[in-house]
Amino acid sequence: MNTLSSITGPVVDVRAATKVYTTPGGDFPALREVDLHVSAGEFVAVVGRSGSGKTTLLNLLAGIDHPMSGEVWIGGTAVHTLGERHLAAWRGRVVGLVFQFFQLLPTLTVAENVMLPMDFCDTVPAKRRRTAAVELLERVGIGEQADKLPAALSGGQQQRAAIARALANDPPVVLADEPTGNLDSATAAAVLELFAELADAGKAVVMVTHERDLTGVAGRRVTLVDGRVDADVAVPA
Amino acid sequence: MRPRTVKLARDLWVARGRVTVMVVGIAVALSGVGALLIARSVISRESAAAYAATNPASATLDVEGGVDAALLSAVRARPRIVDATARQTIFTRVLVEGQWRRMLLFVIAPDDPLTIAGFRVESGAWPPPDDGLLIERAADTILHANTGDSLAVAGPTGATTSVRITGTVYDPALAPAAQERTGYGYLTPAALERLGFTPVADQLKITVGSGTVDRDQSTVDAVARDLSGWLTSNGQRVHQIQAPPFQHPHQRQTNAVTALFLAFAVAALILAGALVASTLGGMLAAQTRQIGVMKTVGATTGQLLRMYLSAAVGIAAVATVLAVGPGLMAGYGLVDLVGGLLNVDIADRSLPWWVPAGFIAAGLGIPVLVALVPILRAARITVRAALDDHGAGSRVGLRRSDRWLARLRGNRTVLMAVRNLMRRRSRLALTVVLLAAGGALFTGGLNAASAWRAWVDNGLDRRGYDAELELAQPAPADTLLAAVREVPGVTAVEPALSVAATPADAGGRIEVQRTYPDGGHGRFTLTGLPPGTGMLDLEILDGRWLRPGDHNGVVLNQAASTRLAGPAIGAEVGIAVDGQVSRWRVIGVVAEVGGPAIAYTTPDALAPITGADRVSAIRIRTTGDQQTVTDRVETAIAASGATVTSTMPTSELRNAIDGHIVIFVYVLVVLAALMATVGVLGLGSAMSITVIERTREYGIMQAIGATPRVVRRLVLTEGALTGAIGCFVAIALGIPLSALIGDLLGRLSFGLPLPLQVSVGGLATWLVLIIVGAVGATLTAAQRAAGLTIRETLSYQ
Ligand SMILES: Nc1ncnc2c1ncn2[C@@H]1O[C@H](COP(=O)(O)OP(=O)(O)OP(=O)(O)O)[C@@H](O)[C@H]1O
Ligand SMILES: [Mg+2]
């Protein structure tokens, strides 16, 4: 397993993070002093109304955005202090990202999409990449689709491929922004189940979602209201 | 293969149309660069080598009465003189199919070892028999004769003698006969005597140095002056010293013109680079989200930079390989063309190492450097910005500067096209720059070409005479003019009195002349013209023209002004005639097309030097058949006791000038066409990117009821608008550029900047080319946009 998982304490540690967008109409606080702690093996669902700051929070975790104040620690790294140059390589190894619109590269096959992070981060020896990618695809249940182009896959299959890609470098943290938003409910349930399995396997999973029924999937539910953490409760198993 | 390499390869394959355009753009421009690199390097080297191989004299001293064997060996024994020989040059005429042509006779003793100013016998044998001569091989077109034919060569009295051509020689030290409109003949003193001339080997030719020949001009001048002083102290009279530069008479022009053309070709290559930048930029813009995704999975800016840069390098490399063949073909074609024009054998066709090196460096370096701009921008985008990218110009309307767009009123299609153009300003800017630069160079090239022609036309129009007849010796003006005036068909006659002169420096020392052995290049004369001349109306550049009573005033043409180091109006200059320095005040500077460096003055002012009322040339205006009239004039002149050595119809002068520049005008036009090609390719590629980017939008438009026709018209309008903007900028830029090129070309060919000439035909051609090109280039894209089904467009990623 990843060396980071040996670190004690929360893998995700957000302390009083504030994010303000400057717009022509004035400053707009999208996040206000948000605290969030997620340990390895935990599955946290972030919910809230549209515009409440969910994506903004996820962007801070992934180092895509920087907080105006507060701190973001991931696996012992102070992400808020990293520059763009170090962020890319760090992100590739530590964070797996899954988007609502899958975002597979259209001219690469599914397997090649999964191999891409291994290539950029040079984590898996070139010869073993293909085998590793197919293993991951089998793990998410689409091993037989490995050599198709993304356009030939259904939405659910594409999202599974995207999850496999997020796992390519075996990151300790998996972040997902409405990964089921574009899927029918049966497919969505299967994808949620997949994330739950990842958490069971020891990853810290943070997922923004509009799904109502998270019973038996997520362990905690964090509710954002106007950029503040309104509730952080355990979900009944 | 690595996934990122696979991605790159597939993306390029998907965009193969645009990739092809980029490759073709670079290859076309690079072929031009390669061709000119080849032409320039080989021709400079070979013409220099051919010139040097003749071992031209370092200096030629005109010694009155000739140089005998004893004197010659005394000269050879002098310090710093490597070798010496004595020759004679006769300027005469030859009757070619009823027309007089200039003929230069090089008289060489049979026992001359030909070690100085040598030549290669190509056919026949040296020395020729007493009734024969050899001609320079390139003179056949002027003489309309070849080995075995006979020439009617004029003697000192004007009567012709038939001389057989017994062979040809190759003499690359001379400006080509065809360009000079002069026949070159090589014969022995005995053969010269047969023509009626007196053989006097009065040209002492020396090579300077100690052991080896030293070509340093100041050394040569010093040794020649020193020798002249020694000869004078030994009782000889030295009339003049000639020490032309150690290079082919046309070398400097050839070098400069090929350098200019090379600059043109490099500019075309930079344009092709801009084409690559704009096309790649468009392709990268369409990939913004993918770049964001790659960054989220760990791609660093450096990795993305290397990845896309390798695409640019690959494209440039393919183009470079493709340009090798055409570049070689065009280059060696040009080498042969210019070699033929200069009458220089290309003995060695090899390329110096820096030609292939420069070719590869230009082919890979320039496009890649230019492409670096969009690649850097794309690779450095933040994940945030990349993921937020919602396609072409989604941020339009957010900029303050966009507000005017909303207020535009008018034709809906044009309006939409304008707004669309504004969405990708940097691409619009790049496309416009591409079109504008292409257009500016195109119109600039054509303008310069047309200015060149106009300048020659104008210069010749300013000569109000139809022919000039030069006399062997100055003759009494009154009797001669009266005789010529009587000739039927002559409507006007004017005298001219020219003496060979040398600029003298401030210390009164006689300048060593820079005249070449052909007697034309580098010549300087002091010429007396009636101040109220109706035969010559030169453009005054400074000061004024001659007035009666200008006793010690001279008006210099630009070449003379340069030779006298550009004296100010009112300045005093020293001019030496036959070793005697006289002082003159500069009263004006005039522009003159063709001909030698001339200091014009009044005949009266020349009287102390030449004697009163003398004339050395007659200028006539004629009606009816010019040939017949000139023949009659010659007869009249002969009857009054003088001899004509040359007749120069003004039309022949035009041929001579055209012969020097025509090829360069053509090359300029070809290069201009190259620019236009790259410009139009750029427009086409920009439009196709635009359409691909907006595929989804066109789908939405069709979904809400726009017909394919409307979509097509919208795209076409956008293309035409881009073309129009490019055109206007091109015209605005083209004018100063034309002035610049004209300045350079003019200085090279006539020693004066060319006047700015706007070629209306060139502008019109460019306009039509761009409109047709824009519509043509956009049509494919428009067709594609209109032909997309709604389902296709909406599912487009
Ligand atoms: N780049 C930006 N500039 C200005 N304001 C922004 C920007 N991005 C987000 N916002 C604002 O910040 C607030 C939070 O946005 P965020 O995208 O985090 O919401 P969200 O909870 O993810 O909503 P949704 O469920 O609709 O995705 C919103 O009010 C949004 O308008
Ligand atoms: Mg969101």
mmCIF file of C-alpha atoms in Angstrom, chain B residues 517-625:
data_model
loop_
_atom_site.group_PDB
_atom_site.id
_atom_site.type_symbol
_atom_site.label_atom_id
_atom_site.label_comp_id
_atom_site.label_asym_id
_atom_site.label_seq_id
_atom_site.Cartn_x
_atom_site.Cartn_y
_atom_site.Cartn_z
ATOM 1 C CA PRO B 517 38.934 46.267 -68.435
ATOM 2 C CA ASP B 518 35.599 46.526 -70.263
ATOM 3 C CA GLY B 519 36.024 50.293 -69.974
ATOM 4 C CA GLY B 520 32.446 50.671 -68.770
ATOM 5 C CA HIS B 521 32.138 49.551 -65.201
ATOM 6 C CA GLY B 522 33.630 52.086 -62.876
ATOM 7 C CA ARG B 523 34.125 54.756 -65.608
ATOM 8 C CA PHE B 524 34.125 58.465 -64.715
ATOM 9 C CA THR B 525 33.821 61.270 -67.258
ATOM 10 C CA LEU B 526 33.743 65.033 -67.350
ATOM 11 C CA THR B 527 31.106 65.980 -69.884
ATOM 12 C CA GLY B 528 30.265 69.331 -71.416
ATOM 13 C CA LEU B 529 26.638 69.852 -72.447
ATOM 14 C CA PRO B 530 24.904 73.014 -73.653
ATOM 15 C CA PRO B 531 23.274 74.356 -70.454
ATOM 16 C CA GLY B 532 19.942 74.731 -72.180
ATOM 17 C CA THR B 533 20.046 71.182 -73.488
ATOM 18 C CA GLY B 534 16.798 69.831 -74.798
ATOM 19 C CA MET B 535 18.220 66.329 -74.981
ATOM 20 C CA LEU B 536 18.668 65.594 -71.320
ATOM 21 C CA ASP B 537 16.313 66.542 -68.528
ATOM 22 C CA LEU B 538 17.691 64.846 -65.455
ATOM 23 C CA GLU B 539 15.883 64.926 -62.152
ATOM 24 C CA ILE B 540 17.567 67.435 -59.855
ATOM 25 C CA LEU B 541 18.271 65.829 -56.475
ATOM 26 C CA ASP B 542 20.008 68.827 -55.005
ATOM 27 C CA GLY B 543 21.120 72.268 -56.135
ATOM 28 C CA ARG B 544 20.358 73.179 -59.732
ATOM 29 C CA TRP B 545 21.161 72.336 -63.369
ATOM 30 C CA LEU B 546 23.825 74.117 -65.429
ATOM 31 C CA ARG B 547 23.369 77.710 -66.550
ATOM 32 C CA PRO B 548 25.290 79.553 -69.220
ATOM 33 C CA GLY B 549 28.296 81.128 -67.594
ATOM 34 C CA ASP B 550 28.873 78.357 -65.041
ATOM 35 C CA HIS B 551 32.579 78.521 -65.653
ATOM 36 C CA ASN B 552 33.899 76.266 -62.971
ATOM 37 C CA GLY B 553 30.670 74.618 -61.882
ATOM 38 C CA VAL B 554 29.808 70.941 -62.232
ATOM 39 C CA VAL B 555 26.576 69.050 -61.860
ATOM 40 C CA LEU B 556 27.248 65.501 -60.694
ATOM 41 C CA ASN B 557 25.103 62.500 -61.376
ATOM 42 C CA GLN B 558 24.584 60.253 -58.362
ATOM 43 C CA ALA B 559 27.366 57.885 -59.390
ATOM 44 C CA ALA B 560 29.832 60.775 -59.721
ATOM 45 C CA SER B 561 28.685 62.229 -56.444
ATOM 46 C CA THR B 562 29.364 58.896 -54.740
ATOM 47 C CA ARG B 563 32.795 58.653 -56.341
ATOM 48 C CA LEU B 564 33.641 62.141 -55.086
ATOM 49 C CA ALA B 565 32.507 61.116 -51.584
ATOM 50 C CA GLY B 566 29.198 62.982 -51.696
ATOM 51 C CA PRO B 567 30.306 66.623 -51.740
ATOM 52 C CA ALA B 568 27.826 69.271 -50.582
ATOM 53 C CA ILE B 569 26.454 71.868 -52.953
ATOM 54 C CA GLY B 570 29.018 74.657 -53.155
ATOM 55 C CA ALA B 571 31.869 72.372 -52.200
ATOM 56 C CA GLU B 572 35.001 72.310 -54.301
ATOM 57 C CA VAL B 573 36.061 69.066 -55.928
ATOM 58 C CA GLY B 574 39.182 68.118 -57.808
ATOM 59 C CA ILE B 575 38.877 66.318 -61.115
ATOM 60 C CA ALA B 576 41.896 65.155 -63.037
ATOM 61 C CA VAL B 577 41.983 64.886 -66.808
ATOM 62 C CA ASP B 578 45.050 63.347 -68.301
ATOM 63 C CA GLY B 579 46.997 63.828 -65.100
ATOM 64 C CA GLN B 580 46.095 67.503 -64.706
ATOM 65 C CA VAL B 581 43.943 68.341 -61.696
ATOM 66 C CA SER B 582 41.363 71.093 -62.108
ATOM 67 C CA ARG B 583 39.084 72.404 -59.363
ATOM 68 C CA TRP B 584 35.324 72.634 -59.715
ATOM 69 C CA ARG B 585 32.458 73.879 -57.601
ATOM 70 C CA VAL B 586 29.504 71.501 -57.208
ATOM 71 C CA ILE B 587 26.305 73.274 -58.222
ATOM 72 C CA GLY B 588 23.918 70.381 -58.430
ATOM 73 C CA VAL B 589 23.358 66.653 -58.126
ATOM 74 C CA VAL B 590 21.128 64.820 -60.581
ATOM 75 C CA ALA B 591 19.699 61.332 -60.862
ATOM 76 C CA GLU B 592 20.678 59.439 -63.985
ATOM 77 C CA VAL B 593 19.681 55.944 -65.028
ATOM 78 C CA GLY B 594 22.402 53.958 -66.729
ATOM 79 C CA GLY B 595 25.751 55.180 -67.951
ATOM 80 C CA PRO B 596 28.959 55.981 -66.120
ATOM 81 C CA ALA B 597 29.695 58.453 -63.352
ATOM 82 C CA ILE B 598 29.498 61.869 -65.007
ATOM 83 C CA ALA B 599 30.362 65.377 -63.900
ATOM 84 C CA TYR B 600 28.406 67.703 -66.202
ATOM 85 C CA THR B 601 29.633 71.147 -67.034
ATOM 86 C CA THR B 602 29.317 73.656 -69.847
ATOM 87 C CA PRO B 603 31.350 73.245 -73.053
ATOM 88 C CA ASP B 604 32.923 76.637 -72.379
ATOM 89 C CA ALA B 605 34.229 75.463 -69.045
ATOM 90 C CA LEU B 606 35.838 72.515 -70.762
ATOM 91 C CA ALA B 607 37.527 74.632 -73.393
ATOM 92 C CA PRO B 608 40.767 75.143 -71.412
ATOM 93 C CA ILE B 609 41.154 71.373 -71.212
ATOM 94 C CA THR B 610 40.015 70.219 -74.626
ATOM 95 C CA GLY B 611 40.304 73.318 -76.729
ATOM 96 C CA ALA B 612 37.397 75.530 -77.741
ATOM 97 C CA ASP B 613 34.408 74.349 -79.740
ATOM 98 C CA ARG B 614 35.114 70.684 -79.676
ATOM 99 C CA VAL B 615 32.647 67.849 -79.680
ATOM 100 C CA SER B 616 33.183 64.173 -78.878
ATOM 101 C CA ALA B 617 29.659 62.916 -79.332
ATOM 102 C CA ILE B 618 26.551 63.911 -81.226
ATOM 103 C CA ARG B 619 23.062 63.343 -79.919
ATOM 104 C CA ILE B 620 20.278 63.287 -82.448
ATOM 105 C CA ARG B 621 16.524 63.132 -82.555
ATOM 106 C CA THR B 622 15.167 61.492 -85.682
ATOM 107 C CA THR B 623 11.991 60.866 -87.571
ATOM 108 C CA GLY B 624 11.348 57.989 -89.914
ATOM 109 C CA ASP B 625 13.460 54.884 -89.843
#
